[in-house]
Amino acid sequence: GAGVSQSPRYKVTKRGQDVALRCDPISGHVSLYWYRQALGQGPEFLTYFNYEAQQDKSGLPNDRFSAERPEGSISTLTIQRTEQRDSAMYRCASSWTSGSTDTQYFGPGTRLTVL
Amino acid sequence: AQSVSQHNHHVILSEAASLELGCNYSYGGTVNLFWYVQYPGQHLQLLLKYFSGDPLVKGIKGFEAEFIKSKFSFNLRKPSVQWSDTAEYFCAVNKAAGNKLTFGGGTRVLVKP
């Protein structure tokens, strides 16, 4: 498996619970991105990292959302006190460099459902 | 802020028909343009991208796209589709000095055998 992996693939949680979504990028990829995709829409940018540094978190909708990549590889997106409006597909992508022309390789996504 | 519009939400066509999917973006500066595809049960994968040079870009599986700067467009084309082209197609753009992608809403394409 040389691709981007995400876990869990599906997560059902109750409103008010915290969830942690994991992304394992392609080995050696410097940049890692998180996107959120609501039903019937395209992915929307949340945040991205170069190595372990969070370079841009302008897309995080509020302070319940946070992300980390402590060792510059695996990343975790955490949503605290989940709400029904957080239900979506959460997609992770990685790229060799942070260059704007570099291809972003996407993982399979985590489908989050908040009841 | 930049935005991307895909004009058709759903397209249904028969095998061997030609396909053209529209994509327009709003941003006055230099951009890079991408088309991604998601086949049923699979994850997003890159079809093609443009960042400079010949505005007619060829990608995988016989797809091509043409960048028309004056129209802020990057339409995707395939002369003759196959049933296996059934998928959702996303146009995306980023600024030349940035890397976060802005996606359009996607177009679902159904090719009838």
PDB file of C-alpha atoms in Angstrom:
ATOM      1  CA  GLY A   1       0.000   0.000   0.000  1.00  0.00           C
ATOM      2  CA  ALA A   2       1.858   3.042  -1.240  1.00  0.00           C
ATOM      3  CA  GLY A   3      -1.100   5.371  -1.203  1.00  0.00           C
ATOM      4  CA  VAL A   4      -2.555   7.731   1.373  1.00  0.00           C
ATOM      5  CA  SER A   5      -4.516   5.898   4.022  1.00  0.00           C
ATOM      6  CA  GLN A   6      -7.148   7.201   6.391  1.00  0.00           C
ATOM      7  CA  SER A   7      -8.830   5.702   9.391  1.00  0.00           C
ATOM      8  CA  PRO A   8     -11.460   5.037  10.327  1.00  0.00           C
ATOM      9  CA  ARG A   9     -13.222   4.833   6.978  1.00  0.00           C
ATOM     10  CA  TYR A  10     -16.570   5.377   8.649  1.00  0.00           C
ATOM     11  CA  LYS A  11     -17.318   7.009  11.976  1.00  0.00           C
ATOM     12  CA  VAL A  12     -20.715   7.409  13.579  1.00  0.00           C
ATOM     13  CA  THR A  13     -20.814   9.457  16.742  1.00  0.00           C
ATOM     14  CA  LYS A  14     -23.298  11.207  18.927  1.00  0.00           C
ATOM     15  CA  ARG A  15     -23.552  14.947  19.116  1.00  0.00           C
ATOM     16  CA  GLY A  16     -21.216  16.354  21.738  1.00  0.00           C
ATOM     17  CA  GLN A  17     -18.597  13.618  21.451  1.00  0.00           C
ATOM     18  CA  ASP A  18     -15.026  14.243  20.327  1.00  0.00           C
ATOM     19  CA  VAL A  19     -13.646  12.434  17.283  1.00  0.00           C
ATOM     20  CA  ALA A  20     -10.142  11.952  15.946  1.00  0.00           C
ATOM     21  CA  LEU A  21      -9.527  11.213  12.286  1.00  0.00           C
ATOM     22  CA  ARG A  22      -6.192   9.872  11.180  1.00  0.00           C
ATOM     23  CA  CYS A  23      -4.246  10.318   7.966  1.00  0.00           C
ATOM     24  CA  ASP A  24      -1.139   8.405   6.961  1.00  0.00           C
ATOM     25  CA  PRO A  25       0.439  10.110   3.931  1.00  0.00           C
ATOM     26  CA  ILE A  26       2.600   8.609   1.232  1.00  0.00           C
ATOM     27  CA  SER A  27       6.031   7.979   2.687  1.00  0.00           C
ATOM     28  CA  GLY A  28       8.370  10.907   2.128  1.00  0.00           C
ATOM     29  CA  HIS A  29       5.685  13.404   1.235  1.00  0.00           C
ATOM     30  CA  VAL A  30       6.429  16.767   2.769  1.00  0.00           C
ATOM     31  CA  SER A  31       3.007  18.360   2.570  1.00  0.00           C
ATOM     32  CA  LEU A  32      -0.251  17.088   3.995  1.00  0.00           C
ATOM     33  CA  TYR A  33      -3.698  18.598   3.477  1.00  0.00           C
ATOM     34  CA  TRP A  34      -7.120  18.171   5.031  1.00  0.00           C
ATOM     35  CA  TYR A  35     -10.324  18.856   3.115  1.00  0.00           C
ATOM     36  CA  ARG A  36     -13.988  18.448   4.014  1.00  0.00           C
ATOM     37  CA  GLN A  37     -16.643  17.494   1.504  1.00  0.00           C
ATOM     38  CA  ALA A  38     -20.336  17.913   2.205  1.00  0.00           C
ATOM     39  CA  LEU A  39     -22.801  15.831   0.277  1.00  0.00           C
ATOM     40  CA  GLY A  40     -23.252  17.094  -3.269  1.00  0.00           C
ATOM     41  CA  GLN A  41     -20.385  19.550  -3.061  1.00  0.00           C
ATOM     42  CA  GLY A  42     -16.706  19.624  -3.858  1.00  0.00           C
ATOM     43  CA  PRO A  43     -13.985  19.311  -1.234  1.00  0.00           C
ATOM     44  CA  GLU A  44     -13.223  22.429   0.810  1.00  0.00           C
ATOM     45  CA  PHE A  45      -9.805  23.176   2.215  1.00  0.00           C
ATOM     46  CA  LEU A  46      -9.366  22.971   5.976  1.00  0.00           C
ATOM     47  CA  THR A  47      -5.645  23.092   6.771  1.00  0.00           C
ATOM     48  CA  TYR A  48      -2.225  21.992   5.608  1.00  0.00           C
ATOM     49  CA  PHE A  49       1.210  21.101   6.948  1.00  0.00           C
ATOM     50  CA  ASN A  50       4.755  21.178   5.690  1.00  0.00           C
ATOM     51  CA  TYR A  51       6.558  18.536   7.703  1.00  0.00           C
ATOM     52  CA  GLU A  52       5.246  19.105  11.229  1.00  0.00           C
ATOM     53  CA  ALA A  53       4.509  22.803  10.822  1.00  0.00           C
ATOM     54  CA  GLN A  54       0.928  23.858  10.289  1.00  0.00           C
ATOM     55  CA  GLN A  55       1.236  26.410   7.519  1.00  0.00           C
ATOM     56  CA  ASP A  56      -2.352  27.389   6.940  1.00  0.00           C
ATOM     57  CA  LYS A  57      -5.406  26.736   9.056  1.00  0.00           C
ATOM     58  CA  SER A  58      -7.625  29.334   7.481  1.00  0.00           C
ATOM     59  CA  GLY A  59     -10.192  26.751   6.428  1.00  0.00           C
ATOM     60  CA  LEU A  60     -10.892  25.348   9.879  1.00  0.00           C
ATOM     61  CA  PRO A  61     -14.487  26.424  10.535  1.00  0.00           C
ATOM     62  CA  ASN A  62     -14.158  27.169  14.257  1.00  0.00           C
ATOM     63  CA  ASP A  63     -12.077  26.392  17.311  1.00  0.00           C
ATOM     64  CA  ARG A  64     -13.644  22.967  17.771  1.00  0.00           C
ATOM     65  CA  PHE A  65     -11.493  21.814  14.882  1.00  0.00           C
ATOM     66  CA  SER A  66      -7.774  21.246  15.290  1.00  0.00           C
ATOM     67  CA  ALA A  67      -5.074  19.283  13.520  1.00  0.00           C
ATOM     68  CA  GLU A  68      -1.566  18.152  14.254  1.00  0.00           C
ATOM     69  CA  ARG A  69       1.286  16.350  12.571  1.00  0.00           C
ATOM     70  CA  PRO A  70       3.808  16.045  15.400  1.00  0.00           C
ATOM     71  CA  GLU A  71       6.504  14.023  13.642  1.00  0.00           C
ATOM     72  CA  GLY A  72       5.956  15.252  10.150  1.00  0.00           C
ATOM     73  CA  SER A  73       4.245  12.081   9.000  1.00  0.00           C
ATOM     74  CA  ILE A  74       0.884  10.908  10.378  1.00  0.00           C
ATOM     75  CA  SER A  75      -1.687  13.621  11.005  1.00  0.00           C
ATOM     76  CA  THR A  76      -4.756  13.730  13.203  1.00  0.00           C
ATOM     77  CA  LEU A  77      -7.764  15.976  12.687  1.00  0.00           C
ATOM     78  CA  THR A  78      -9.739  16.357  15.903  1.00  0.00           C
ATOM     79  CA  ILE A  79     -13.255  17.662  16.197  1.00  0.00           C
ATOM     80  CA  GLN A  80     -14.416  18.454  19.695  1.00  0.00           C
ATOM     81  CA  ARG A  81     -18.033  18.550  20.817  1.00  0.00           C
ATOM     82  CA  THR A  82     -19.280  17.362  17.456  1.00  0.00           C
ATOM     83  CA  GLU A  83     -22.425  18.830  15.954  1.00  0.00           C
ATOM     84  CA  GLN A  84     -24.708  17.457  13.269  1.00  0.00           C
ATOM     85  CA  ARG A  85     -23.407  20.034  10.783  1.00  0.00           C
ATOM     86  CA  ASP A  86     -19.966  18.404  11.083  1.00  0.00           C
ATOM     87  CA  SER A  87     -21.267  15.375   9.194  1.00  0.00           C
ATOM     88  CA  ALA A  88     -19.270  15.108   5.971  1.00  0.00           C
ATOM     89  CA  MET A  89     -16.519  13.233   4.183  1.00  0.00           C
ATOM     90  CA  TYR A  90     -13.117  14.256   5.510  1.00  0.00           C
ATOM     91  CA  ARG A  91     -10.363  13.857   2.953  1.00  0.00           C
ATOM     92  CA  CYS A  92      -6.637  13.884   3.421  1.00  0.00           C
ATOM     93  CA  ALA A  93      -4.082  14.448   0.680  1.00  0.00           C
ATOM     94  CA  SER A  94      -0.311  14.565   0.506  1.00  0.00           C
ATOM     95  CA  SER A  95       2.264  15.838  -1.969  1.00  0.00           C
ATOM     96  CA  TRP A  96       6.003  15.506  -2.431  1.00  0.00           C
ATOM     97  CA  THR A  97       6.597  19.194  -1.954  1.00  0.00           C
ATOM     98  CA  SER A  98       4.659  22.298  -1.083  1.00  0.00           C
ATOM     99  CA  GLY A  99       4.882  23.564  -4.636  1.00  0.00           C
ATOM    100  CA  SER A 100       1.632  24.787  -6.121  1.00  0.00           C
ATOM    101  CA  THR A 101       2.004  22.634  -9.228  1.00  0.00           C
ATOM    102  CA  ASP A 102       2.680  19.464  -7.282  1.00  0.00           C
ATOM    103  CA  THR A 103       0.007  16.783  -7.477  1.00  0.00           C
ATOM    104  CA  GLN A 104      -1.978  16.183  -4.327  1.00  0.00           C
ATOM    105  CA  TYR A 105      -2.696  12.475  -3.793  1.00  0.00           C
ATOM    106  CA  PHE A 106      -5.899  11.795  -1.941  1.00  0.00           C
ATOM    107  CA  GLY A 107      -6.804   9.084   0.497  1.00  0.00           C
ATOM    108  CA  PRO A 108     -10.138   7.242   0.593  1.00  0.00           C
ATOM    109  CA  GLY A 109     -11.666   9.643   3.100  1.00  0.00           C
ATOM    110  CA  THR A 110     -13.442   9.227   6.429  1.00  0.00           C
ATOM    111  CA  ARG A 111     -17.218   9.461   6.337  1.00  0.00           C
ATOM    112  CA  LEU A 112     -18.290  11.131   9.589  1.00  0.00           C
ATOM    113  CA  THR A 113     -21.900  10.986  10.683  1.00  0.00           C
ATOM    114  CA  VAL A 114     -22.983  12.890  13.771  1.00  0.00           C
ATOM    115  CA  LEU A 115     -26.320  11.798  15.178  1.00  0.00           C
TER     116      LEU A 115
ATOM    117  CA  ALA B   1     -11.452  34.728  -2.671  1.00  0.00           C
ATOM    118  CA  GLN B   2     -11.231  32.445  -5.641  1.00  0.00           C
ATOM    119  CA  SER B   3     -14.127  30.240  -6.671  1.00  0.00           C
ATOM    120  CA  VAL B   4     -14.723  27.513  -9.212  1.00  0.00           C
ATOM    121  CA  SER B   5     -17.963  26.845 -11.076  1.00  0.00           C
ATOM    122  CA  GLN B   6     -18.894  23.654 -12.833  1.00  0.00           C
ATOM    123  CA  HIS B   7     -21.941  24.258 -14.937  1.00  0.00           C
ATOM    124  CA  ASN B   8     -23.377  20.791 -15.182  1.00  0.00           C
ATOM    125  CA  HIS B   9     -24.217  18.807 -12.082  1.00  0.00           C
ATOM    126  CA  HIS B  10     -25.267  15.679 -13.944  1.00  0.00           C
ATOM    127  CA  VAL B  11     -24.503  14.464 -17.441  1.00  0.00           C
ATOM    128  CA  ILE B  12     -25.902  11.318 -19.027  1.00  0.00           C
ATOM    129  CA  LEU B  13     -24.619  10.090 -22.340  1.00  0.00           C
ATOM    130  CA  SER B  14     -24.142   6.934 -24.347  1.00  0.00           C
ATOM    131  CA  GLU B  15     -20.913   5.138 -25.086  1.00  0.00           C
ATOM    132  CA  ALA B  16     -18.918   6.639 -27.951  1.00  0.00           C
ATOM    133  CA  ALA B  17     -20.481  10.063 -27.440  1.00  0.00           C
ATOM    134  CA  SER B  18     -18.239  13.039 -26.916  1.00  0.00           C
ATOM    135  CA  LEU B  19     -17.947  14.636 -23.500  1.00  0.00           C
ATOM    136  CA  GLU B  20     -17.254  18.219 -22.540  1.00  0.00           C
ATOM    137  CA  LEU B  21     -17.450  19.457 -18.973  1.00  0.00           C
ATOM    138  CA  GLY B  22     -17.317  23.144 -18.262  1.00  0.00           C
ATOM    139  CA  CYS B  23     -15.215  24.792 -15.585  1.00  0.00           C
ATOM    140  CA  ASN B  24     -14.831  28.480 -14.876  1.00  0.00           C
ATOM    141  CA  TYR B  25     -12.868  30.097 -12.106  1.00  0.00           C
ATOM    142  CA  SER B  26     -12.792  33.558 -10.628  1.00  0.00           C
ATOM    143  CA  TYR B  27      -9.342  34.842  -9.808  1.00  0.00           C
ATOM    144  CA  GLY B  28      -7.422  37.512 -11.615  1.00  0.00           C
ATOM    145  CA  GLY B  29      -3.929  36.302 -10.897  1.00  0.00           C
ATOM    146  CA  THR B  30      -1.862  33.399 -12.145  1.00  0.00           C
ATOM    147  CA  VAL B  31      -3.400  30.038 -11.355  1.00  0.00           C
ATOM    148  CA  ASN B  32      -2.773  26.341 -11.725  1.00  0.00           C
ATOM    149  CA  LEU B  33      -5.693  24.219 -12.875  1.00  0.00           C
ATOM    150  CA  PHE B  34      -6.555  20.605 -12.201  1.00  0.00           C
ATOM    151  CA  TRP B  35      -9.174  18.037 -13.067  1.00  0.00           C
ATOM    152  CA  TYR B  36      -9.717  15.217 -10.602  1.00  0.00           C
ATOM    153  CA  VAL B  37     -11.949  12.181 -11.047  1.00  0.00           C
ATOM    154  CA  GLN B  38     -13.609   9.908  -8.534  1.00  0.00           C
ATOM    155  CA  TYR B  39     -14.711   6.532  -9.883  1.00  0.00           C
ATOM    156  CA  PRO B  40     -17.398   4.668  -7.918  1.00  0.00           C
ATOM    157  CA  GLY B  41     -15.928   3.305  -4.715  1.00  0.00           C
ATOM    158  CA  GLN B  42     -12.543   4.879  -5.291  1.00  0.00           C
ATOM    159  CA  HIS B  43     -10.795   8.009  -4.118  1.00  0.00           C
ATOM    160  CA  LEU B  44     -10.035  11.210  -5.954  1.00  0.00           C
ATOM    161  CA  GLN B  45      -7.288  10.899  -8.522  1.00  0.00           C
ATOM    162  CA  LEU B  46      -5.678  13.380 -10.860  1.00  0.00           C
ATOM    163  CA  LEU B  47      -6.718  13.330 -14.521  1.00  0.00           C
ATOM    164  CA  LEU B  48      -4.595  16.232 -15.690  1.00  0.00           C
ATOM    165  CA  LYS B  49      -3.220  19.601 -14.691  1.00  0.00           C
ATOM    166  CA  TYR B  50      -2.081  22.831 -16.272  1.00  0.00           C
ATOM    167  CA  PHE B  51       0.367  25.367 -14.936  1.00  0.00           C
ATOM    168  CA  SER B  52       2.191  26.769 -17.947  1.00  0.00           C
ATOM    169  CA  GLY B  53       3.004  26.235 -21.598  1.00  0.00           C
ATOM    170  CA  ASP B  54       0.659  24.750 -24.174  1.00  0.00           C
ATOM    171  CA  PRO B  55      -2.881  25.561 -23.033  1.00  0.00           C
ATOM    172  CA  LEU B  56      -4.123  22.248 -24.418  1.00  0.00           C
ATOM    173  CA  VAL B  57      -3.244  19.626 -21.844  1.00  0.00           C
ATOM    174  CA  LYS B  58      -3.519  15.891 -22.335  1.00  0.00           C
ATOM    175  CA  GLY B  59      -4.159  13.622 -19.390  1.00  0.00           C
ATOM    176  CA  ILE B  60      -4.767   9.999 -18.638  1.00  0.00           C
ATOM    177  CA  LYS B  61      -7.436   7.811 -20.242  1.00  0.00           C
ATOM    178  CA  GLY B  62      -7.791   9.986 -23.327  1.00  0.00           C
ATOM    179  CA  PHE B  63      -8.914  13.131 -21.529  1.00  0.00           C
ATOM    180  CA  GLU B  64      -7.747  16.592 -22.447  1.00  0.00           C
ATOM    181  CA  ALA B  65      -8.481  20.105 -21.252  1.00  0.00           C
ATOM    182  CA  GLU B  66      -8.004  23.540 -22.717  1.00  0.00           C
ATOM    183  CA  PHE B  67      -7.089  26.592 -20.685  1.00  0.00           C
ATOM    184  CA  ILE B  68      -8.597  29.767 -22.123  1.00  0.00           C
ATOM    185  CA  LYS B  69      -7.244  32.590 -20.013  1.00  0.00           C
ATOM    186  CA  SER B  70      -9.510  35.269 -21.497  1.00  0.00           C
ATOM    187  CA  LYS B  71     -12.560  33.233 -20.515  1.00  0.00           C
ATOM    188  CA  PHE B  72     -11.211  32.005 -17.154  1.00  0.00           C
ATOM    189  CA  SER B  73     -12.112  28.534 -18.329  1.00  0.00           C
ATOM    190  CA  PHE B  74     -10.573  25.078 -18.213  1.00  0.00           C
ATOM    191  CA  ASN B  75     -13.008  22.721 -19.927  1.00  0.00           C
ATOM    192  CA  LEU B  76     -12.476  18.971 -19.924  1.00  0.00           C
ATOM    193  CA  ARG B  77     -13.073  16.923 -23.058  1.00  0.00           C
ATOM    194  CA  LYS B  78     -13.026  13.362 -24.271  1.00  0.00           C
ATOM    195  CA  PRO B  79     -13.896  12.561 -27.892  1.00  0.00           C
ATOM    196  CA  SER B  80     -15.452   9.152 -27.241  1.00  0.00           C
ATOM    197  CA  VAL B  81     -16.492   8.000 -23.787  1.00  0.00           C
ATOM    198  CA  GLN B  82     -16.659   4.495 -22.437  1.00  0.00           C
ATOM    199  CA  TRP B  83     -18.886   2.979 -19.784  1.00  0.00           C
ATOM    200  CA  SER B  84     -15.844   2.980 -17.499  1.00  0.00           C
ATOM    201  CA  ASP B  85     -15.796   6.807 -17.595  1.00  0.00           C
ATOM    202  CA  THR B  86     -18.804   6.834 -15.308  1.00  0.00           C
ATOM    203  CA  ALA B  87     -17.569   8.907 -12.384  1.00  0.00           C
ATOM    204  CA  GLU B  88     -17.699  12.267 -10.668  1.00  0.00           C
ATOM    205  CA  TYR B  89     -15.381  14.908 -12.085  1.00  0.00           C
ATOM    206  CA  PHE B  90     -14.013  17.860 -10.147  1.00  0.00           C
ATOM    207  CA  CYS B  91     -12.284  20.949 -11.447  1.00  0.00           C
ATOM    208  CA  ALA B  92      -9.879  22.629  -9.018  1.00  0.00           C
ATOM    209  CA  VAL B  93      -7.633  25.669  -8.968  1.00  0.00           C
ATOM    210  CA  ASN B  94      -4.876  27.059  -6.806  1.00  0.00           C
ATOM    211  CA  LYS B  95      -2.921  30.262  -6.913  1.00  0.00           C
ATOM    212  CA  ALA B  96       0.506  30.049  -8.460  1.00  0.00           C
ATOM    213  CA  ALA B  97       1.955  31.236  -5.160  1.00  0.00           C
ATOM    214  CA  GLY B  98      -0.154  28.929  -3.019  1.00  0.00           C
ATOM    215  CA  ASN B  99      -1.104  25.293  -2.860  1.00  0.00           C
ATOM    216  CA  LYS B 100      -4.486  24.846  -1.261  1.00  0.00           C
ATOM    217  CA  LEU B 101      -6.979  23.707  -3.847  1.00  0.00           C
ATOM    218  CA  THR B 102     -10.381  25.299  -4.432  1.00  0.00           C
ATOM    219  CA  PHE B 103     -12.757  22.790  -5.974  1.00  0.00           C
ATOM    220  CA  GLY B 104     -15.880  23.146  -8.020  1.00  0.00           C
ATOM    221  CA  GLY B 105     -19.045  21.366  -6.993  1.00  0.00           C
ATOM    222  CA  GLY B 106     -18.411  18.397  -9.252  1.00  0.00           C
ATOM    223  CA  THR B 107     -20.197  16.865 -12.242  1.00  0.00           C
ATOM    224  CA  ARG B 108     -21.586  13.367 -12.103  1.00  0.00           C
ATOM    225  CA  VAL B 109     -21.221  11.627 -15.437  1.00  0.00           C
ATOM    226  CA  LEU B 110     -23.160   8.493 -16.262  1.00  0.00           C
ATOM    227  CA  VAL B 111     -22.223   6.652 -19.431  1.00  0.00           C
ATOM    228  CA  LYS B 112     -24.855   4.204 -20.576  1.00  0.00           C
ATOM    229  CA  PRO B 113     -23.546   1.056 -22.277  1.00  0.00           C
TER     230      PRO B 113
END
